Short mmCIF file of C-alpha atoms in Angstrom, two decimals:
data_model
loop_
_atom_site.label_atom_id
_atom_site.label_comp_id
_atom_site.label_asym_id
_atom_site.label_seq_id
_atom_site.Cartn_x
_atom_site.Cartn_y
_atom_site.Cartn_z
CA MET C 1 0.10 0.06 0.17
CA ASP C 2 1.59 3.30 -1.15
CA GLU C 3 -0.84 5.46 0.45
CA VAL C 4 -2.79 4.71 4.10
CA ASP C 5 -3.93 6.16 6.97
CA TYR C 6 -1.02 5.61 9.49
CA LEU C 7 2.39 4.89 8.84
CA VAL C 8 4.61 3.85 11.44
CA LEU C 9 7.67 3.57 10.68
CA GLY C 10 10.14 1.06 11.90
CA GLY C 11 9.17 -2.04 13.20
CA GLY C 12 10.32 -2.60 16.78
CA SER C 13 9.23 -2.57 20.05
CA ALA C 14 6.81 0.56 19.47
CA GLY C 15 6.07 -0.37 16.30
CA SER C 16 5.63 -3.46 16.83
CA VAL C 17 2.17 -2.38 19.21
CA LEU C 18 1.72 0.75 17.37
CA ALA C 19 0.73 -1.09 14.03
CA SER C 20 -0.83 -4.07 15.57
CA ARG C 21 -3.02 -1.45 17.79
CA LEU C 22 -4.21 0.44 14.95
CA SER C 23 -4.95 -1.90 12.87
CA GLU C 24 -7.75 -3.47 15.23
CA ASP C 25 -9.64 -0.58 13.72
CA ARG C 26 -10.60 -2.06 10.41
CA GLN C 27 -11.80 0.86 8.76
CA ALA C 28 -8.24 2.40 9.33
CA THR C 29 -5.39 0.97 6.81
CA VAL C 30 -1.69 0.92 8.11
CA ALA C 31 1.61 0.12 6.92
CA LEU C 32 4.60 -0.78 8.90
CA ILE C 33 8.28 -0.30 7.39
CA GLU C 34 11.29 -2.10 8.89
CA ALA C 35 14.87 -1.61 7.98
CA GLY C 36 15.91 -5.68 8.93
CA GLY C 37 14.59 -8.85 8.24
CA SER C 38 10.97 -10.64 9.52
CA GLY C 39 12.95 -11.33 13.29
CA ASP C 40 11.67 -14.76 13.70
CA GLY C 41 13.26 -18.53 13.14
CA TRP C 42 15.35 -20.13 15.30
CA ALA C 43 18.26 -17.64 15.68
CA VAL C 44 15.65 -15.38 17.88
CA ASP C 45 13.44 -17.80 18.77
CA THR C 46 15.44 -19.40 20.64
CA PRO C 47 16.67 -17.57 23.34
CA ILE C 48 20.93 -18.82 24.02
CA ALA C 49 21.16 -18.40 20.20
CA SER C 50 21.37 -14.56 21.20
CA VAL C 51 24.42 -14.40 22.17
CA LEU C 52 24.66 -14.56 18.14
CA THR C 53 23.95 -10.76 18.26
CA ALA C 54 26.75 -9.88 20.33
CA LEU C 55 29.11 -11.92 18.11
CA THR C 56 28.10 -10.92 14.35
CA LYS C 57 25.88 -8.22 12.49
CA LEU C 58 22.97 -10.30 12.53
CA ASN C 59 19.37 -8.79 13.52
CA ASN C 60 21.75 -6.23 14.75
CA TRP C 61 22.82 -3.02 14.10
CA ALA C 62 25.96 -3.50 15.67
CA TYR C 63 26.54 1.00 16.25
CA GLU C 64 29.74 2.36 17.58
CA THR C 65 30.11 5.66 19.81
CA VAL C 66 32.38 8.63 19.32
CA PRO C 67 35.14 8.60 21.49
CA GLN C 68 34.35 8.87 25.06
CA PRO C 69 36.30 11.67 26.85
CA GLY C 70 34.96 9.77 30.47
CA LEU C 71 36.48 6.27 29.59
CA GLY C 72 39.64 7.70 28.42
CA ASP C 73 38.68 7.68 24.98
CA ARG C 74 37.24 4.22 24.18
CA ARG C 75 34.67 3.95 21.59
CA GLY C 76 31.59 2.10 22.72
CA TYR C 77 29.34 -0.88 21.53
CA GLN C 78 25.75 0.15 20.73
CA PRO C 79 23.68 -2.98 19.78
CA ARG C 80 20.55 -2.56 18.41
CA GLY C 81 18.03 -4.46 17.25
CA ARG C 82 17.42 -4.50 13.45
CA ALA C 83 14.34 -6.78 12.32
CA LEU C 84 10.66 -6.62 13.39
CA GLY C 85 10.67 -6.57 16.94
CA GLY C 86 13.52 -4.35 17.25
CA SER C 87 15.51 -4.61 19.71
CA SER C 88 13.09 -7.07 21.41
CA ALA C 89 14.58 -9.43 19.19
CA ILE C 90 17.98 -9.53 20.47
CA ASN C 91 17.92 -8.60 23.85
CA ALA C 92 17.84 -10.45 27.30
CA MET C 93 15.07 -10.57 27.70
CA ILE C 94 14.22 -9.29 31.18
CA TYR C 95 10.72 -7.43 31.90
CA THR C 96 10.77 -4.58 34.23
CA ARG C 97 9.41 -1.49 34.24
CA GLY C 98 11.34 0.85 36.43
CA HIS C 99 10.43 3.05 40.40
CA PRO C 100 7.09 4.78 40.25
CA ALA C 101 9.16 8.18 40.80
CA ASP C 102 10.03 7.60 37.51
CA TYR C 103 6.78 8.48 35.66
CA ASP C 104 5.66 10.97 38.85
CA ARG C 105 8.56 12.86 37.58
CA TRP C 106 7.60 12.34 33.59
CA ALA C 107 4.22 13.76 34.60
CA ALA C 108 6.31 16.86 37.08
CA LEU C 109 8.35 17.90 34.29
CA GLY C 110 4.46 19.16 32.27
CA ASN C 111 3.65 15.82 30.73
CA PRO C 112 0.31 15.22 31.91
CA GLY C 113 -0.90 11.22 32.29
CA TRP C 114 2.28 9.38 32.42
CA SER C 115 2.15 9.17 35.81
CA TYR C 116 2.61 5.92 37.33
CA ALA C 117 -1.07 5.74 37.92
CA GLU C 118 -2.21 6.37 34.68
CA THR C 119 0.17 4.55 32.66
CA LEU C 120 0.20 1.20 35.02
CA PRO C 121 -3.10 -0.28 32.91
CA TYR C 122 -1.27 0.03 29.88
CA PHE C 123 1.74 -2.12 31.68
CA ARG C 124 -1.23 -4.20 32.56
CA LYS C 125 -3.02 -3.79 29.04
CA ALA C 126 0.57 -5.71 27.22
CA GLU C 127 1.04 -8.37 29.61
CA ASN C 128 0.12 -11.93 29.70
CA ASN C 129 2.31 -12.75 33.11
CA GLU C 130 2.01 -16.94 34.01
CA THR C 131 2.66 -16.68 37.47
CA ILE C 132 1.95 -13.54 39.15
CA HIS C 133 -1.58 -12.46 39.44
CA ASP C 134 -2.40 -9.79 40.86
CA ALA C 135 -3.51 -5.63 40.48
CA TYR C 136 0.12 -5.01 39.55
CA HIS C 137 0.12 -7.20 36.49
CA GLY C 138 -1.86 -8.11 33.86
CA GLN C 139 -3.54 -11.60 32.21
CA GLY C 140 -4.76 -12.00 28.70
CA GLY C 141 -1.89 -9.38 27.40
CA PRO C 142 -0.44 -9.81 24.18
CA LEU C 143 3.11 -10.27 25.49
CA ASN C 144 4.26 -13.21 27.41
CA VAL C 145 5.97 -12.84 30.76
CA ALA C 146 6.75 -16.00 32.05
CA ASP C 147 9.74 -17.05 35.00
CA LEU C 148 12.82 -18.49 33.67
CA ARG C 149 12.46 -22.12 32.52
CA SER C 150 16.82 -22.89 32.55
CA ASP C 151 16.31 -24.69 35.71
CA ASN C 152 20.14 -23.45 37.07
CA PRO C 153 21.24 -24.49 40.33
CA PHE C 154 22.79 -21.15 40.17
CA GLN C 155 19.74 -19.48 40.90
CA GLN C 156 19.23 -20.90 44.46
CA ARG C 157 23.18 -19.98 45.12
CA PHE C 158 22.18 -16.37 44.39
CA LEU C 159 19.48 -15.75 45.86
CA ASP C 160 21.03 -17.91 49.28
CA ALA C 161 24.91 -15.35 47.84
CA ALA C 162 22.15 -12.67 48.62
CA ARG C 163 20.84 -13.47 52.06
CA GLU C 164 24.66 -14.43 53.80
CA ALA C 165 25.48 -10.78 51.91
CA GLN C 166 22.42 -9.40 54.13
CA PHE C 167 20.62 -7.46 50.90
CA PRO C 168 17.10 -7.73 51.24
CA LEU C 169 15.03 -10.11 49.03
CA ASN C 170 11.99 -9.71 46.19
CA ASP C 171 10.21 -11.92 44.33
CA ASP C 172 8.35 -9.49 41.89
CA PHE C 173 10.44 -6.36 40.14
CA ASN C 174 7.45 -5.39 38.92
CA GLY C 175 4.83 -5.24 42.51
CA ALA C 176 4.71 -3.20 45.80
CA ARG C 177 8.55 -2.54 46.03
CA ARG C 178 10.86 -2.48 43.57
CA GLU C 179 14.61 -2.71 45.97
CA GLY C 180 15.68 -6.14 46.68
CA LEU C 181 17.76 -8.91 44.23
CA GLY C 182 15.76 -12.21 43.53
CA LEU C 183 15.00 -13.76 39.93
CA TYR C 184 14.38 -12.28 36.65
CA GLN C 185 10.77 -12.57 35.14
CA VAL C 186 11.23 -13.00 30.93
CA THR C 187 9.73 -12.42 27.74
CA GLN C 188 9.07 -15.92 26.74
CA ILE C 189 6.51 -18.23 26.35
CA ASN C 190 6.72 -21.90 26.09
CA GLY C 191 10.72 -21.52 27.19
CA GLU C 192 11.11 -19.42 23.15
CA ARG C 193 11.41 -15.41 22.87
CA CYS C 194 8.46 -13.84 23.03
CA SER C 195 9.56 -10.68 21.27
CA ALA C 196 7.17 -7.22 20.50
CA ALA C 197 6.60 -8.65 17.06
CA ARG C 198 6.00 -12.14 17.82
CA ALA C 199 3.50 -10.90 20.68
CA TYR C 200 1.96 -7.85 18.47
CA LEU C 201 2.74 -8.46 14.49
CA ARG C 202 3.33 -12.43 13.96
CA PRO C 203 -0.72 -13.17 15.18
CA HIS C 204 -1.98 -11.04 12.48
CA LEU C 205 0.00 -11.68 9.31
CA GLY C 206 -1.56 -12.48 6.38
CA LYS C 207 -5.20 -12.15 8.46
CA ARG C 208 -6.02 -8.22 8.35
CA PRO C 209 -5.69 -6.69 4.77
CA ASN C 210 -5.88 -3.07 5.81
CA LEU C 211 -2.13 -4.35 7.69
CA SER C 212 0.54 -4.22 5.39
CA VAL C 213 4.59 -5.12 6.82
CA GLU C 214 7.39 -4.34 4.26
CA THR C 215 11.08 -5.37 6.00
CA HIS C 216 14.15 -4.66 4.28
CA ALA C 217 12.66 -1.52 3.74
CA ARG C 218 14.94 1.72 5.29
CA ALA C 219 13.37 5.32 6.07
CA LEU C 220 15.87 8.15 4.49
CA ARG C 221 13.16 11.26 4.71
CA LEU C 222 9.94 12.58 6.10
CA LEU C 223 7.96 13.98 3.48
CA PHE C 224 6.17 17.60 3.91
CA ASP C 225 3.56 19.37 2.11
CA GLY C 226 4.07 22.72 4.48
CA LYS C 227 4.36 21.81 8.29
CA ARG C 228 2.14 19.13 7.62
CA ALA C 229 4.40 15.17 7.49
CA VAL C 230 2.68 13.37 4.67
CA GLY C 231 4.64 10.70 4.01
CA ALA C 232 8.43 9.09 3.79
CA GLU C 233 11.15 8.31 0.91
CA ILE C 234 12.08 4.88 1.46
CA LEU C 235 14.69 2.60 0.43
CA GLN C 236 13.98 -1.05 -0.27
CA ARG C 237 15.76 -3.36 -2.03
CA GLY C 238 17.66 -0.80 -3.83
CA VAL C 239 14.76 0.14 -5.25
CA LYS C 240 13.09 4.50 -3.47
CA ARG C 241 9.25 4.79 -3.09
CA LYS C 242 7.25 7.60 -1.79
CA LEU C 243 4.76 6.42 0.87
CA ARG C 244 1.76 8.96 1.96
CA ALA C 245 0.14 8.94 5.09
CA ARG C 246 -3.58 10.42 5.38
CA ARG C 247 -4.08 11.17 8.67
CA GLU C 248 -0.66 10.65 10.39
CA THR C 249 3.56 9.31 9.81
CA ILE C 250 4.74 7.56 13.32
CA VAL C 251 8.50 7.58 13.59
CA ALA C 252 9.01 4.66 15.93
CA LEU C 253 13.25 4.11 15.21
CA GLY C 254 14.10 4.11 18.38
CA ALA C 255 16.92 6.32 20.65
CA PHE C 256 19.00 6.52 17.87
CA GLY C 257 16.99 6.25 14.70
CA SER C 258 14.12 8.72 15.18
CA PRO C 259 16.53 12.00 15.65
CA GLN C 260 17.97 11.23 12.34
CA LEU C 261 16.04 10.48 10.43
CA LEU C 262 13.83 14.26 12.11
CA MET C 263 17.54 15.81 11.05
CA LEU C 264 17.71 14.13 7.80
CA SER C 265 14.29 16.05 7.29
CA GLY C 266 14.82 19.42 8.13
CA VAL C 267 13.64 18.67 11.91
CA GLY C 268 16.20 19.74 15.00
CA GLU C 269 18.51 22.40 15.60
CA ALA C 270 18.45 25.22 12.60
CA ALA C 271 22.12 26.12 12.81
CA ALA C 272 23.60 22.88 12.59
CA LEU C 273 21.25 21.84 10.56
CA ALA C 274 22.17 24.28 7.98
CA ALA C 275 25.77 23.60 8.29
CA ALA C 276 25.41 20.05 7.54
CA GLY C 277 23.84 21.17 4.28
CA ILE C 278 19.89 20.32 5.15
CA ALA C 279 17.22 22.47 4.51
CA PRO C 280 16.03 23.52 7.73
CA LEU C 281 11.99 23.00 7.92
CA ILE C 282 11.72 24.09 11.40
CA ASP C 283 14.04 24.55 14.23
CA LEU C 284 13.54 21.79 17.16
CA PRO C 285 17.32 22.49 19.46
CA GLY C 286 16.18 19.05 21.47
CA VAL C 287 15.95 16.81 18.76
CA GLY C 288 19.18 14.38 19.54
CA ALA C 289 19.95 16.21 22.67
CA ASN C 290 20.14 14.74 26.11
CA LEU C 291 21.19 10.93 24.85
CA HIS C 292 21.54 9.28 28.52
CA ASP C 293 21.53 5.64 29.21
CA HIS C 294 22.74 3.10 32.34
CA PRO C 295 26.71 3.46 32.60
CA ASP C 296 27.88 -0.46 33.64
CA VAL C 297 30.71 -2.57 34.58
CA VAL C 298 31.45 -5.92 34.66
CA LEU C 299 33.38 -7.87 37.23
CA GLY C 300 34.04 -11.63 36.26
CA TYR C 301 34.94 -14.74 37.65
CA ALA C 302 36.24 -18.16 36.66
CA SER C 303 34.49 -21.50 37.75
CA ARG C 304 34.72 -24.95 36.86
CA SER C 305 30.94 -25.50 37.45
CA ARG C 306 29.49 -26.82 34.43
CA ASP C 307 26.10 -25.60 35.28
CA LEU C 308 27.86 -22.12 33.24
CA VAL C 309 28.34 -21.54 29.98
CA GLY C 310 32.17 -20.89 28.10
CA LEU C 311 34.36 -22.25 25.85
CA SER C 312 35.98 -25.55 26.97
CA PHE C 313 37.06 -29.62 25.76
CA GLY C 314 34.51 -30.36 27.53
CA ALA C 315 31.20 -27.82 26.94
CA LEU C 316 30.08 -29.81 23.47
CA ALA C 317 28.09 -32.56 25.56
CA PRO C 318 26.20 -30.76 27.81
CA LEU C 319 25.30 -28.21 25.12
CA VAL C 320 24.22 -30.99 22.85
CA SER C 321 21.97 -32.26 25.47
CA ALA C 322 20.49 -29.25 26.40
CA ILE C 323 19.23 -28.81 23.07
CA ALA C 324 18.10 -32.24 22.74
CA ARG C 325 15.88 -31.04 26.37
CA TYR C 326 14.82 -27.88 24.72
CA ARG C 327 13.38 -29.28 21.47
CA ARG C 328 11.88 -32.25 23.62
CA GLU C 329 9.95 -29.78 26.72
CA ARG C 330 11.50 -26.08 25.51
CA ARG C 331 12.90 -26.03 29.00
CA GLY C 332 16.44 -26.29 30.36
CA LEU C 333 19.85 -24.70 29.44
CA ALA C 334 18.75 -24.04 25.45
CA THR C 335 15.57 -21.07 27.34
CA THR C 336 18.67 -19.34 29.25
CA ASN C 337 19.01 -15.44 28.63
CA PHE C 338 22.18 -15.23 30.38
CA ALA C 339 21.19 -12.39 32.91
CA GLU C 340 19.02 -14.90 34.76
CA ALA C 341 18.97 -12.71 38.75
CA GLY C 342 20.13 -9.66 39.49
CA GLY C 343 17.90 -6.97 41.78
CA PHE C 344 17.85 -3.56 42.66
CA LEU C 345 19.90 -2.07 46.18
CA LYS C 346 20.62 1.16 47.12
CA THR C 347 23.98 2.61 47.54
CA ARG C 348 23.45 4.76 51.01
CA PRO C 349 20.77 3.90 53.46
CA GLU C 350 18.61 7.37 53.15
CA LEU C 351 17.95 7.43 49.28
CA ALA C 352 14.30 6.91 48.44
CA GLU C 353 15.08 4.76 45.93
CA PRO C 354 17.74 1.95 44.82
CA ASP C 355 20.74 3.48 42.46
CA VAL C 356 21.95 0.36 41.19
CA GLN C 357 20.49 -2.46 39.08
CA LEU C 358 22.76 -6.10 39.20
CA HIS C 359 22.57 -8.86 36.33
CA PHE C 360 23.68 -12.31 37.35
CA VAL C 361 25.42 -13.54 34.23
CA ILE C 362 25.86 -17.32 33.78
CA ALA C 363 28.64 -16.67 31.90
CA VAL C 364 31.88 -14.84 31.64
CA VAL C 365 31.21 -11.50 29.37
CA GLU C 366 33.36 -9.27 28.33
CA GLY C 367 33.10 -6.54 25.99
CA HIS C 368 29.55 -7.90 24.81
CA ALA C 369 30.94 -11.34 24.47
CA ARG C 370 32.77 -10.32 21.64
CA LYS C 371 35.42 -11.03 24.13
CA LEU C 372 35.90 -14.54 24.30
CA ARG C 373 37.63 -16.58 27.49
CA TRP C 374 38.54 -20.50 27.60
CA GLY C 375 36.55 -21.46 29.81
CA ARG C 376 33.70 -21.18 32.48
CA GLY C 377 32.99 -18.91 34.68
CA MET C 378 30.34 -15.90 35.77
CA THR C 379 30.56 -12.43 35.56
CA CYS C 380 27.82 -9.84 37.31
CA HIS C 381 26.99 -6.52 36.04
CA VAL C 382 26.35 -2.94 38.06
CA CYS C 383 24.45 -0.24 36.54
CA ALA C 384 23.67 3.40 37.51
CA LEU C 385 19.77 3.84 37.75
CA LYS C 386 19.73 7.61 37.50
CA PRO C 387 22.77 8.95 35.06
CA LYS C 388 23.37 12.98 35.25
CA SER C 389 25.97 12.10 32.85
CA ARG C 390 24.30 13.92 29.13
CA GLY C 391 25.37 13.43 25.62
CA SER C 392 23.71 13.34 22.19
CA LEU C 393 23.34 12.05 19.16
CA LYS C 394 24.63 14.35 16.19
CA LEU C 395 24.63 13.49 12.16
CA ALA C 396 27.89 12.14 10.60
CA SER C 397 26.89 13.11 7.48
CA PRO C 398 23.79 14.22 5.31
CA ASP C 399 23.56 10.31 3.83
CA PRO C 400 20.77 9.15 5.58
CA LEU C 401 22.64 5.83 5.44
CA ALA C 402 25.34 7.04 7.64
CA ASP C 403 25.50 5.66 11.56
CA PRO C 404 25.11 8.62 13.50
CA LEU C 405 27.35 10.37 15.86
CA ILE C 406 26.73 8.94 19.25
CA ASP C 407 27.83 10.05 21.94
CA PRO C 408 26.49 8.91 25.10
CA ALA C 409 28.71 10.97 27.25
CA PHE C 410 29.51 8.50 29.75
CA LEU C 411 30.50 9.26 33.07
CA ALA C 412 30.85 12.82 32.46
CA GLU C 413 29.62 13.89 35.63
CA PRO C 414 31.33 12.67 38.37
CA GLU C 415 28.35 12.14 40.16
CA ASP C 416 27.69 8.74 38.00
CA VAL C 417 31.72 7.64 39.14
CA GLU C 418 30.65 7.55 42.90
CA THR C 419 27.86 5.92 42.50
CA LEU C 420 28.85 3.48 40.16
CA VAL C 421 32.27 3.20 42.72
CA ALA C 422 29.84 1.98 45.62
CA GLY C 423 27.84 -0.02 43.33
CA PHE C 424 31.35 -1.98 42.82
CA LYS C 425 31.55 -2.95 46.28
CA LEU C 426 28.24 -4.26 46.31
CA THR C 427 28.76 -6.34 43.77
CA GLN C 428 31.66 -7.94 45.39
CA ARG C 429 30.56 -8.18 48.30
CA LEU C 430 27.38 -10.45 47.13
CA MET C 431 30.28 -12.20 44.49
CA HIS C 432 32.49 -13.23 47.50
CA ALA C 433 29.20 -14.20 50.08
CA PRO C 434 29.99 -18.10 50.63
CA SER C 435 27.28 -19.27 48.16
CA LEU C 436 28.56 -17.68 45.12
CA LYS C 437 32.66 -17.67 45.97
CA ALA C 438 32.87 -21.53 46.74
CA HIS C 439 31.70 -21.69 43.28
CA TRP C 440 34.62 -20.11 41.64
CA THR C 441 38.33 -20.07 41.55
CA ARG C 442 39.83 -16.76 40.80
CA GLU C 443 38.51 -13.13 39.78
CA LEU C 444 39.45 -12.78 35.84
CA PHE C 445 38.43 -8.72 36.26
CA GLY C 446 37.01 -6.38 38.88
CA GLY C 447 39.22 -8.58 41.74
CA ASP C 448 42.90 -7.29 42.88
CA GLU C 449 43.04 -4.29 40.02
CA ALA C 450 40.44 -2.68 41.49
CA ASN C 451 41.19 -2.81 45.53
CA SER C 452 41.23 1.42 46.84
CA ASP C 453 38.40 3.75 45.45
CA ASP C 454 41.16 5.34 42.90
CA GLU C 455 42.10 1.56 41.58
CA ILE C 456 38.48 1.45 41.48
CA ARG C 457 37.42 5.11 39.56
CA ALA C 458 40.89 3.33 36.68
CA PHE C 459 39.11 0.27 36.76
CA LEU C 460 35.63 1.85 35.53
CA ARG C 461 37.02 4.55 33.15
CA ARG C 462 39.16 0.94 31.65
CA ARG C 463 35.44 -1.04 31.31
CA VAL C 464 31.85 0.36 31.70
CA ASP C 465 30.16 0.43 28.62
CA THR C 466 25.94 0.50 27.84
CA VAL C 467 23.62 -1.95 29.60
CA TYR C 468 22.32 -1.42 26.11
CA HIS C 469 19.58 1.39 27.08
CA PRO C 470 19.91 4.56 25.51
CA VAL C 471 16.95 7.45 26.04
CA GLY C 472 15.72 10.83 25.81
CA THR C 473 16.55 12.51 22.35
CA CYS C 474 13.15 13.44 21.22
CA ALA C 475 12.19 14.44 24.54
CA MET C 476 8.99 14.54 25.49
CA GLY C 477 7.70 17.39 27.00
CA PRO C 478 5.87 21.44 27.00
CA ASP C 479 9.00 23.42 26.08
CA PRO C 480 10.06 23.43 22.10
CA LYS C 481 13.72 24.85 23.01
CA SER C 482 14.76 21.92 24.97
CA ALA C 483 11.43 18.86 24.06
CA VAL C 484 10.73 17.29 20.43
CA VAL C 485 7.07 16.18 21.66
CA ASP C 486 4.62 17.07 23.76
CA ALA C 487 2.35 15.12 26.32
CA LYS C 488 1.22 13.05 22.77
CA LEU C 489 4.19 12.66 21.56
CA ARG C 490 3.25 14.90 18.84
CA VAL C 491 6.69 16.56 16.90
CA HIS C 492 5.88 20.52 18.60
CA GLY C 493 5.24 22.82 15.46
CA LEU C 494 4.83 19.88 13.21
CA GLU C 495 0.98 18.55 11.95
CA ALA C 496 0.61 14.58 11.39
CA LEU C 497 3.87 13.91 13.10
CA ARG C 498 4.94 11.41 15.81
CA VAL C 499 7.44 9.61 17.48
CA VAL C 500 7.27 6.55 20.17
CA ASP C 501 9.57 4.94 21.13
CA ALA C 502 12.25 5.30 23.75
CA SER C 503 13.59 8.41 22.50
CA ILE C 504 10.62 10.29 24.28
CA MET C 505 11.90 9.28 27.90
CA PRO C 506 12.79 12.84 29.48
CA GLU C 507 14.54 10.69 31.94
CA ILE C 508 15.19 7.44 31.77
CA VAL C 509 13.29 4.87 33.66
CA ALA C 510 15.70 3.08 36.78
CA GLY C 511 15.47 -0.86 35.47
CA ASN C 512 15.07 -2.04 31.85
CA THR C 513 13.74 -0.23 28.60
CA ASN C 514 11.93 -2.61 26.53
CA ALA C 515 8.71 -2.51 29.32
CA PRO C 516 8.36 0.65 29.54
CA THR C 517 8.87 1.21 25.68
CA ILE C 518 5.70 -1.30 24.81
CA MET C 519 3.76 0.99 27.56
CA ILE C 520 4.62 4.29 25.30
CA ALA C 521 3.28 2.76 22.79
CA GLU C 522 0.24 1.32 23.65
CA LYS C 523 -0.56 4.49 25.99
CA THR C 524 -0.10 6.71 22.39
CA ALA C 525 -1.96 4.12 19.69
CA GLU C 526 -5.28 4.49 22.43
CA MET C 527 -4.32 8.62 22.54
CA ILE C 528 -4.03 8.34 18.37
CA ARG C 529 -7.40 5.97 18.01
CA ALA C 530 -9.12 8.15 20.23
CA GLY C 531 -8.30 11.11 18.35
#
């Protein structure tokens, strides 16, 4: 369909939801445009296969940052999903929503309708929680949320270590409280990945004549009639096409892709666009600004335990056995999301909310699993949940096929460094508790090299990178001098154009960002249909 009512650019976590919900109205035609492939098959559906994403560019944009002064001028890695389902097709499937205060702050910043009480119904609408049935969770929604089926004994060892280290336990990170350590729930169904595309799109492909889904199609620029968005030019398998939208064009390309497309189309800081050779349509200096992410560091430990994943002469037989069990039962090692446990802790008792998050991984993960080590082991991530540092996304050139310049400004603010120093110490305390220490033989990184606070700070500069949660580059807010979209996610100063994805978050949530992105799309789809 070259002319539709709603044109959705980006088939990721937000775009999948929007296309599904908007096409429920059979009188409305919807086209969804995705640069990647179909986002299905064993490499997506089998959870353990997600390691292939880190080692290759399979379903992955595999961006890099510009050199980071706070990290000794290192370039960071920025994997993002490139397939239907977006990053939900390649992520660790962890289902957390953040803290209620996150959303109350959004509302307090001048965004009515985005408080926790007002967003909770959309989390519940999206969710089908298999095991937790209470006022915080939903049943019957498209997105299946389940307990892990890997049956790994390290889950219990982690919980025992948390008790020994005197950390609080939490059996529901999305319930009445957020603080504590525990086991993560995941977006899986029957031991398989439940990406946003699997949840929202696959059941309707070929069954809704008003829904068109185009893959391997990249948005090049938006089309305007004056200040009204009327569609987009796309490149699909070497052929350029112009698609028209009668009602709205919706940009859902993520924290990197959405501001890039806006700027390529003349929407952004006017002086910077003119300097890049792009004719400005409207001066919106917030486009590409406010980029931030959870800075994260990993501590690694060698082990001989056969319950852990690693490269060794004895690893093949357990893997073959795990795949056979997966085919029979959809249980066992092949269902692992690797980051099976973790949680939220306060670095100071007087804090109102947790300020660090842990992800305990049943493998040695170094350099985003791109640096392979011989042998088995375990790692534990710790990230700062409320970073003060703010970076930007800029155009490298007016070429729409060029990667943008990504600058998350990691550790630019001293407060972020000190939060991670304290988080590092909490993580060491956990990993040295008897129930975990009994299963590792030596510290690979994060041990003897980082004892004093100054040594920990130096370690952070050498090791910190993303934990895959970039947000903020098309921030929601009432002031077009700083914000890009209003509370209904309409782009300031333009007509029939919205941005709907993690880029609209004015402040990052205190947790993983996939569930909040799906919530944002659920809420916006309802706003659009309400008129």
